[in-house]
Short mmCIF file of C-alpha atoms in Angstrom, two decimals:
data_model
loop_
_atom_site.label_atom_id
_atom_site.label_comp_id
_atom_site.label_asym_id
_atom_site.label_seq_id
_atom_site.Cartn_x
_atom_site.Cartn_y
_atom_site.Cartn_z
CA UNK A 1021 128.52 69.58 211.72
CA UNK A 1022 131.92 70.59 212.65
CA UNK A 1023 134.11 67.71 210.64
CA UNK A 1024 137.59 68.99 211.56
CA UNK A 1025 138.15 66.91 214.37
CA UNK A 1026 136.40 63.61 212.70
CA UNK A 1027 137.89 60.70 211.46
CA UNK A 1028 137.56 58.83 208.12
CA UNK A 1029 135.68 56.63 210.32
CA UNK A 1030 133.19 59.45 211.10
CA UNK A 1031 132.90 60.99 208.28
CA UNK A 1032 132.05 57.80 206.49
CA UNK A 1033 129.29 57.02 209.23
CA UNK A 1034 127.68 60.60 208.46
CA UNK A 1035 128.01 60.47 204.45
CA UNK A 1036 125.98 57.01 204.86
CA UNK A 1037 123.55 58.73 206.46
CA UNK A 1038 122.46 60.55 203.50
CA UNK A 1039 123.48 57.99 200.45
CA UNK A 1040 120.10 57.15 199.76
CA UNK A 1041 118.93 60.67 199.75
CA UNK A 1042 122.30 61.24 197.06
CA UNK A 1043 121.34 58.37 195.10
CA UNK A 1044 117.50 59.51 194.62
CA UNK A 1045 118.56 63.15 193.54
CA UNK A 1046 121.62 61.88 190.77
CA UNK A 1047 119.28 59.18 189.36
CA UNK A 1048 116.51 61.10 188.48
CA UNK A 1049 118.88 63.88 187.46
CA UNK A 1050 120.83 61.42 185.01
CA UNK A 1051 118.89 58.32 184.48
CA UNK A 1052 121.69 55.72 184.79
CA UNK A 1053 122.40 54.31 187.98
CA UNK A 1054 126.01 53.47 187.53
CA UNK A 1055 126.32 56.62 186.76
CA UNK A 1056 124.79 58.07 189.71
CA UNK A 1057 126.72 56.04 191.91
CA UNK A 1058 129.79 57.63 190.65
CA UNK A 1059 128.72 61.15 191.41
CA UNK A 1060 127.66 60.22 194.99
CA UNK A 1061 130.82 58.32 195.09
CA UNK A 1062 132.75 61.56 193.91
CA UNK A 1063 130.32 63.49 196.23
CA UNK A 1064 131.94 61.70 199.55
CA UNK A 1065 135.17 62.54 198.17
CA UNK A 1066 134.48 65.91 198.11
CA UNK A 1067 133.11 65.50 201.60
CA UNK A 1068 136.29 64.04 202.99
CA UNK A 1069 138.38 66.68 201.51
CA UNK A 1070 136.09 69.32 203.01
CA UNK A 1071 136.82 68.16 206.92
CA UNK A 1072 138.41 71.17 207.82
CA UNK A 1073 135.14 73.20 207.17
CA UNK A 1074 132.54 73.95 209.46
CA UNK A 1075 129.09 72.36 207.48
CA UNK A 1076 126.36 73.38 209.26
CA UNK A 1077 124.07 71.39 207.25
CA UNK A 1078 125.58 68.49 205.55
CA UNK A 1079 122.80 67.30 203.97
CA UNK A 1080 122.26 70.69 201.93
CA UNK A 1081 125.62 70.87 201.47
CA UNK A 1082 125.59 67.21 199.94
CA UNK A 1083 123.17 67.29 197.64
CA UNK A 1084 124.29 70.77 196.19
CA UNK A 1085 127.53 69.10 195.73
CA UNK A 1086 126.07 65.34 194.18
CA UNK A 1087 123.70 68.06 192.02
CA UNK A 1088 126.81 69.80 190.27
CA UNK A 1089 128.47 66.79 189.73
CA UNK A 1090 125.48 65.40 188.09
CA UNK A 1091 124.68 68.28 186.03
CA UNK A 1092 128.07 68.46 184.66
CA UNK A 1093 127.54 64.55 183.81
CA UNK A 1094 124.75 65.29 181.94
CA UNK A 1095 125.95 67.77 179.02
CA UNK A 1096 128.25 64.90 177.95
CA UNK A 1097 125.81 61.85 178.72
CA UNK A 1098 123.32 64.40 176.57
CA UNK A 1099 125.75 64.09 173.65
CA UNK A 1100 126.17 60.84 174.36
CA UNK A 1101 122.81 59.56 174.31
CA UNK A 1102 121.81 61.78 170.53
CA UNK A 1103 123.86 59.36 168.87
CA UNK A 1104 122.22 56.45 170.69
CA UNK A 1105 120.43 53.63 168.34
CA UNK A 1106 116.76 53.53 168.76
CA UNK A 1107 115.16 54.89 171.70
CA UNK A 1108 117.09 55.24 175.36
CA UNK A 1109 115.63 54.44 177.96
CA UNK A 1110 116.77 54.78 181.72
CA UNK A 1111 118.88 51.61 183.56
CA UNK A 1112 115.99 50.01 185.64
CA UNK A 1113 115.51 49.67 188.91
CA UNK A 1114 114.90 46.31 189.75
CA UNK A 1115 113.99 45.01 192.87
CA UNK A 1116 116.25 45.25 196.07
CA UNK A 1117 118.54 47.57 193.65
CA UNK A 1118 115.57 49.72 193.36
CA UNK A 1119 115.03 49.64 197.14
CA UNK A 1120 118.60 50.93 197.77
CA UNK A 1121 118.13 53.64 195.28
CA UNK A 1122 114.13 54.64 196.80
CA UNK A 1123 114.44 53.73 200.52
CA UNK A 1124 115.25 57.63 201.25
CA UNK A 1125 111.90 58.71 203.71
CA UNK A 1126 109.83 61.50 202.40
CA UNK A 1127 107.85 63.42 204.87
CA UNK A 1128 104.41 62.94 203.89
CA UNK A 1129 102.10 60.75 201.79
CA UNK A 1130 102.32 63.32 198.97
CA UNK A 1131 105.56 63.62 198.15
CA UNK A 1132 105.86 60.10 198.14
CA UNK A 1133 103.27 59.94 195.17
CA UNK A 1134 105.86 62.72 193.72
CA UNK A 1135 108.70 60.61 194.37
CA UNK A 1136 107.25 57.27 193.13
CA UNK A 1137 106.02 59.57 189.79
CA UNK A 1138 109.57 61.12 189.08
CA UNK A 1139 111.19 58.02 189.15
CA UNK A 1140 109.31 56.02 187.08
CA UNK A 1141 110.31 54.84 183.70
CA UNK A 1142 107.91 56.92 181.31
CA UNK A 1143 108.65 60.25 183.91
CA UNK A 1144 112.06 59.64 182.98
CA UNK A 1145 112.27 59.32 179.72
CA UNK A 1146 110.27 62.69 179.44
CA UNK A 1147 112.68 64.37 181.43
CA UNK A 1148 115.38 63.77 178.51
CA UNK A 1149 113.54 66.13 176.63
CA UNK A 1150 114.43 69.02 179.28
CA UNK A 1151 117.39 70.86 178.95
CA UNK A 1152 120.04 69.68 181.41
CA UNK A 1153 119.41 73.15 183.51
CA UNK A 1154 115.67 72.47 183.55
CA UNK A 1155 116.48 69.08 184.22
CA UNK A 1156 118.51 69.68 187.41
CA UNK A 1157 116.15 72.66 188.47
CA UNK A 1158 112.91 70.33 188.24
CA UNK A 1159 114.20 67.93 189.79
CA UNK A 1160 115.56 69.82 192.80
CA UNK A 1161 112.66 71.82 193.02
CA UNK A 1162 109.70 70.30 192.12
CA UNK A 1163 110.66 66.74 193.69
CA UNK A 1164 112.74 67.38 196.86
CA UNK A 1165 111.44 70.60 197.72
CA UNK A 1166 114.64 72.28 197.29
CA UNK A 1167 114.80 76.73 198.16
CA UNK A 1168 115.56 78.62 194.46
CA UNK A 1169 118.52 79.98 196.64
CA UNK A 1170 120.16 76.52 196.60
CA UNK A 1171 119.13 75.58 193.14
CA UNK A 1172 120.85 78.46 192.13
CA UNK A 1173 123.99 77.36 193.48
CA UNK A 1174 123.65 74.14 192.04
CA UNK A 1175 122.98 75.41 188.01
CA UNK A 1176 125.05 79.01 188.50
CA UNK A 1177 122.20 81.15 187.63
CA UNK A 1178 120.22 83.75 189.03
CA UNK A 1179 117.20 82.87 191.13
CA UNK A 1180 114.99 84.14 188.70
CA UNK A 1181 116.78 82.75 186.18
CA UNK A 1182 115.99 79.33 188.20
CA UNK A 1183 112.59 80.11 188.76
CA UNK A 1184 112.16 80.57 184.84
CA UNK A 1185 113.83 77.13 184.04
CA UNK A 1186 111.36 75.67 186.67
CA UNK A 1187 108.13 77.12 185.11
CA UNK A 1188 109.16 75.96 181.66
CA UNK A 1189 110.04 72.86 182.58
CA UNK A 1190 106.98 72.51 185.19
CA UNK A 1191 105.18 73.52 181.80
CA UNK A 1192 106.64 71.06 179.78
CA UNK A 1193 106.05 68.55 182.26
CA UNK A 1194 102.10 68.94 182.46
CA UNK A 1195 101.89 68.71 178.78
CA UNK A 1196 103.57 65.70 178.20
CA UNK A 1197 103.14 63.80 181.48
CA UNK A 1198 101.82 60.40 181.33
CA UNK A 1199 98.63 59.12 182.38
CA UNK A 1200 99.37 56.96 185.53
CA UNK A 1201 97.16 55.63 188.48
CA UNK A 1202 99.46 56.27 191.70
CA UNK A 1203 97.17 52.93 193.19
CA UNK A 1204 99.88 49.96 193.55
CA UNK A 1205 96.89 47.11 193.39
CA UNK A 1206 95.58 48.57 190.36
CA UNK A 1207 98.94 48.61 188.61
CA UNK A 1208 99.62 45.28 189.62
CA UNK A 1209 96.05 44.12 188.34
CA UNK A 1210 96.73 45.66 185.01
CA UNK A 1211 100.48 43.57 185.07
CA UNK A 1212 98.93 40.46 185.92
CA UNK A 1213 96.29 40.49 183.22
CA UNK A 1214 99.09 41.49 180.59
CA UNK A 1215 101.09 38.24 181.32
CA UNK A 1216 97.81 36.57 181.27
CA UNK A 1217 96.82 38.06 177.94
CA UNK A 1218 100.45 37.20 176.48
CA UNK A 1219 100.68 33.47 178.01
CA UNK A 1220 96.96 32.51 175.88
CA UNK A 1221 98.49 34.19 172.72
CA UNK A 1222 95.47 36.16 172.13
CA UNK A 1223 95.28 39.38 170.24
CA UNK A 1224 91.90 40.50 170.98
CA UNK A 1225 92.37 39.66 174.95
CA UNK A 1226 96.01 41.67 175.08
CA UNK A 1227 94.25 44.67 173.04
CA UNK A 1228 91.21 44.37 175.92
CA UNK A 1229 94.50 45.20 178.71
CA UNK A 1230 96.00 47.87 176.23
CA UNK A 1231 95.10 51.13 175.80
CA UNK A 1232 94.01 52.23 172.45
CA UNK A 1233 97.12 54.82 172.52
CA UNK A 1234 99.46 52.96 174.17
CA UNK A 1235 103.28 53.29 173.32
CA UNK A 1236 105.65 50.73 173.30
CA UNK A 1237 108.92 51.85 173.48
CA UNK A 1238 112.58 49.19 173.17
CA UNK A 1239 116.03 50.22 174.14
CA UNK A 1240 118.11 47.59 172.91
CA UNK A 1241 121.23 49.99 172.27
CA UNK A 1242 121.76 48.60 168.73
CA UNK A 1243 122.58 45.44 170.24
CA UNK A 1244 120.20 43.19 169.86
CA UNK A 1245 118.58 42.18 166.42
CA UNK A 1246 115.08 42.79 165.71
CA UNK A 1247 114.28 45.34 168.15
CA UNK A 1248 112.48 47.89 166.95
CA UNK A 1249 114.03 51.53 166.68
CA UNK A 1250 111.28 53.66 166.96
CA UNK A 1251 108.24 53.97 169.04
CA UNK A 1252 105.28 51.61 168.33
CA UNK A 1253 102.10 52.83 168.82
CA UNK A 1254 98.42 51.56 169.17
CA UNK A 1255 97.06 48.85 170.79
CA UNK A 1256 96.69 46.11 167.86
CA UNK A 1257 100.26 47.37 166.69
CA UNK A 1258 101.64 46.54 169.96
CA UNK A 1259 99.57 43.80 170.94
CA UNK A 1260 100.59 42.07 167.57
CA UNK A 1261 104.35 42.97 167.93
CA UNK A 1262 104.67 41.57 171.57
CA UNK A 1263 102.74 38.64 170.48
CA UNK A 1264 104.80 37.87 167.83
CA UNK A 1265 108.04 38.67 169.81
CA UNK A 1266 106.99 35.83 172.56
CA UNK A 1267 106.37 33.23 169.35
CA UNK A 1268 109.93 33.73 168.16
CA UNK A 1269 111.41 33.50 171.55
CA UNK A 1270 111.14 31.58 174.79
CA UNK A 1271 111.75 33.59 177.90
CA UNK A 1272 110.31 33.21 181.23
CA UNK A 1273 108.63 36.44 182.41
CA UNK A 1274 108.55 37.09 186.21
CA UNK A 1275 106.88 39.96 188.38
CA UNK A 1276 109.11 42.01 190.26
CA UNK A 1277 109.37 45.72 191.11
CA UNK A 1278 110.75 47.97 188.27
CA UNK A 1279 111.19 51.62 189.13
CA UNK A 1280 108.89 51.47 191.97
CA UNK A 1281 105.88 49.67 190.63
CA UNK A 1282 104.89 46.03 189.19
CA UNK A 1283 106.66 44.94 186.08
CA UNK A 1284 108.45 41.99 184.85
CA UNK A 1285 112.05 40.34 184.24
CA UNK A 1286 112.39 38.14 181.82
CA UNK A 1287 114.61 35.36 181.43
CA UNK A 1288 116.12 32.80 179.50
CA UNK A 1289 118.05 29.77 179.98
CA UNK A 1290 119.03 31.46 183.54
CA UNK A 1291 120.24 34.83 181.98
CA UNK A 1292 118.05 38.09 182.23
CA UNK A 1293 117.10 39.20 178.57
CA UNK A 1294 114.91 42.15 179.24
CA UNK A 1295 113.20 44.21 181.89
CA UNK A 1296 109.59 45.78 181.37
CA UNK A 1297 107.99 48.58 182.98
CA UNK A 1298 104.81 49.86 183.09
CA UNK A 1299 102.41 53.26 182.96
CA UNK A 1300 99.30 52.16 183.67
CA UNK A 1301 96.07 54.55 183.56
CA UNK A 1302 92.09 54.01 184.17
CA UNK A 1303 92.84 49.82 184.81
CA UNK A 1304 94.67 50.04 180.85
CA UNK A 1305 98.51 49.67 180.11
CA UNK A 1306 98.85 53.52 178.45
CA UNK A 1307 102.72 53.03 178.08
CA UNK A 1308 105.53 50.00 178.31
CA UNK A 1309 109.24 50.55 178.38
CA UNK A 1310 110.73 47.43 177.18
CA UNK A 1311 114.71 47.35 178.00
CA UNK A 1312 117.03 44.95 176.51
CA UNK A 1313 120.64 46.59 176.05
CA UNK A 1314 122.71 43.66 177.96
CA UNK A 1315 124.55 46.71 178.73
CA UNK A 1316 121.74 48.39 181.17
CA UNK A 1317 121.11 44.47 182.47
CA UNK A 1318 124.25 43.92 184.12
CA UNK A 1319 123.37 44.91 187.18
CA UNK A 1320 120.01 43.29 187.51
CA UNK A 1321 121.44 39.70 186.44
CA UNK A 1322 124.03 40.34 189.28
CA UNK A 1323 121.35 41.33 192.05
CA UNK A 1324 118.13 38.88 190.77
#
């Protein structure tokens, strides 16, 4: 694309193009979606200042650019986030926000399993544990397909340096990857009979939906009392804590899309209070990521 003779007007029209594309790439690269929305925002900047050049592919060029940005993002939001009270957890996705951020088209049935994998809440949270170079280069290569030649660009190393970043963090990734079933109904099923389990107030029937390993993990930034600020694991711990949790406080659960898949917002007295997403494995819940930071729930109050 030859942008020296474009307007604002065309340039804009082109950038929107590829915003859902830039939004996939910086939110699984840093998590946060206000956050990736001001590196794609930054990225058209960048864009409009480069009219003069001749871009033969903007795309590539785009997403190089949105990549850097993001990378550089995440050293501080790294430093950031090891200070952080109790465990972080990404910003959910939540329903039509979600579908702004996952509407980019993916070429064939299996990269969308990819796609809907990477993004999810548990996928994400693993990726923390990568360095922010492995980070970036897994994400550009193992989820969008990206050449070593441009992921090079993007981290400033060597493409065997990149290919060495991928492979550990490819490595890393198979260890630690959750259990998940990529079958939508079955997710859902498992969902249903959690807020089934929940509403009778029974232990043994929420255990029966749990698996026996499952993790429950709750971001509430510090900010909210009685959250718990590590990991709780096992499926009578959890089942017990959520019970008691939904004794002490009355919210109004309701299914929506988190992340890509069936979870639930809750709400009380009109306000949102918490967003839950789900891993689910073999028809059993294996892992929940329970977010309550009014800080990551601005935008989904605003949008439900």
């Amino acid at each position: 694309m030859d942008t020296s003779t474009g307007d604002t007007g065309d340039l804009g029209a082109e950038f929107e193009r590829h915003r859902a594309h830039l939004n996939e790439v910086a939110y699984r690269i840093l998590g946060t979606l206000t956050d990736a929305e001001d590196a794609v925002q930054e990225a058209y900047l960048r864009f409009t200042r480069a009219r003069g050049n001749d871009l033969r592919d903007v795309r590539a060029w785009l997403t190089t650019v949105v990549a850097r940005i993001c990378l550089d993002e995440l050293g501080s939001a790294r430093a950031r986030r090891e200070s952080y009270v109790g465990p972080w957890l990404p910003e959910p996705l939540v329903g039509t926000t979600g579908d702004r951020v996952l509407s980019s088209p993916s070429p064939s049935p299996e990269d969308r399993v990819t796609l809907d994998e990477s993004v999810s809440m548990a996928m994400l949270v693993l990726l923390e544990s990568l360095s922010p170079a492995e980070r970036a280069a897994f994400v550009l290569r193992e989820v969008f397909g990206l050449s070593y030649q441009e992921v090079s660009a993007v981290v400033g190393r060597s493409e065997a340096a990149c290919r060495q970043l991928v492979v550990r963090a490819r490595g890393h990734v198979r260890r630690r990857a959750p259990r998940f079933t990529p079958d939508r109904r079955q997710h859902a099923h498992a969902v249903e009979a959690f807020v089934k389990a929940c509403f009778h107030g029974s232990v043994e029937e929420l255990i029966c939906v749990l698996d026996p390993d499952v993790v429950l993990r709750s971001d509430g930034g510090g900010l909210v009392p009685g959250v718990a600020r590590r990991p709780v694991t096992g499926a009578a711990n959890v089942a017990r804590l959520l019970l008691g949790v939904a004794a002490r406080h009355a919210v109004t659960p309701r299914l929506s899309t988190v992340n890509g898949a069936t979870g639930l917002v809750f709400e009380a007295g009109g306000t949102v209070v918490g967003v839950m997403g789900f891993t689910v494995a073999g028809n059993l819940i294996t892992e929940i990521d329970f977010v309550v930071n009014p800080g990551k729930l601005r935008r989904v109050a605003h949008n439900w």
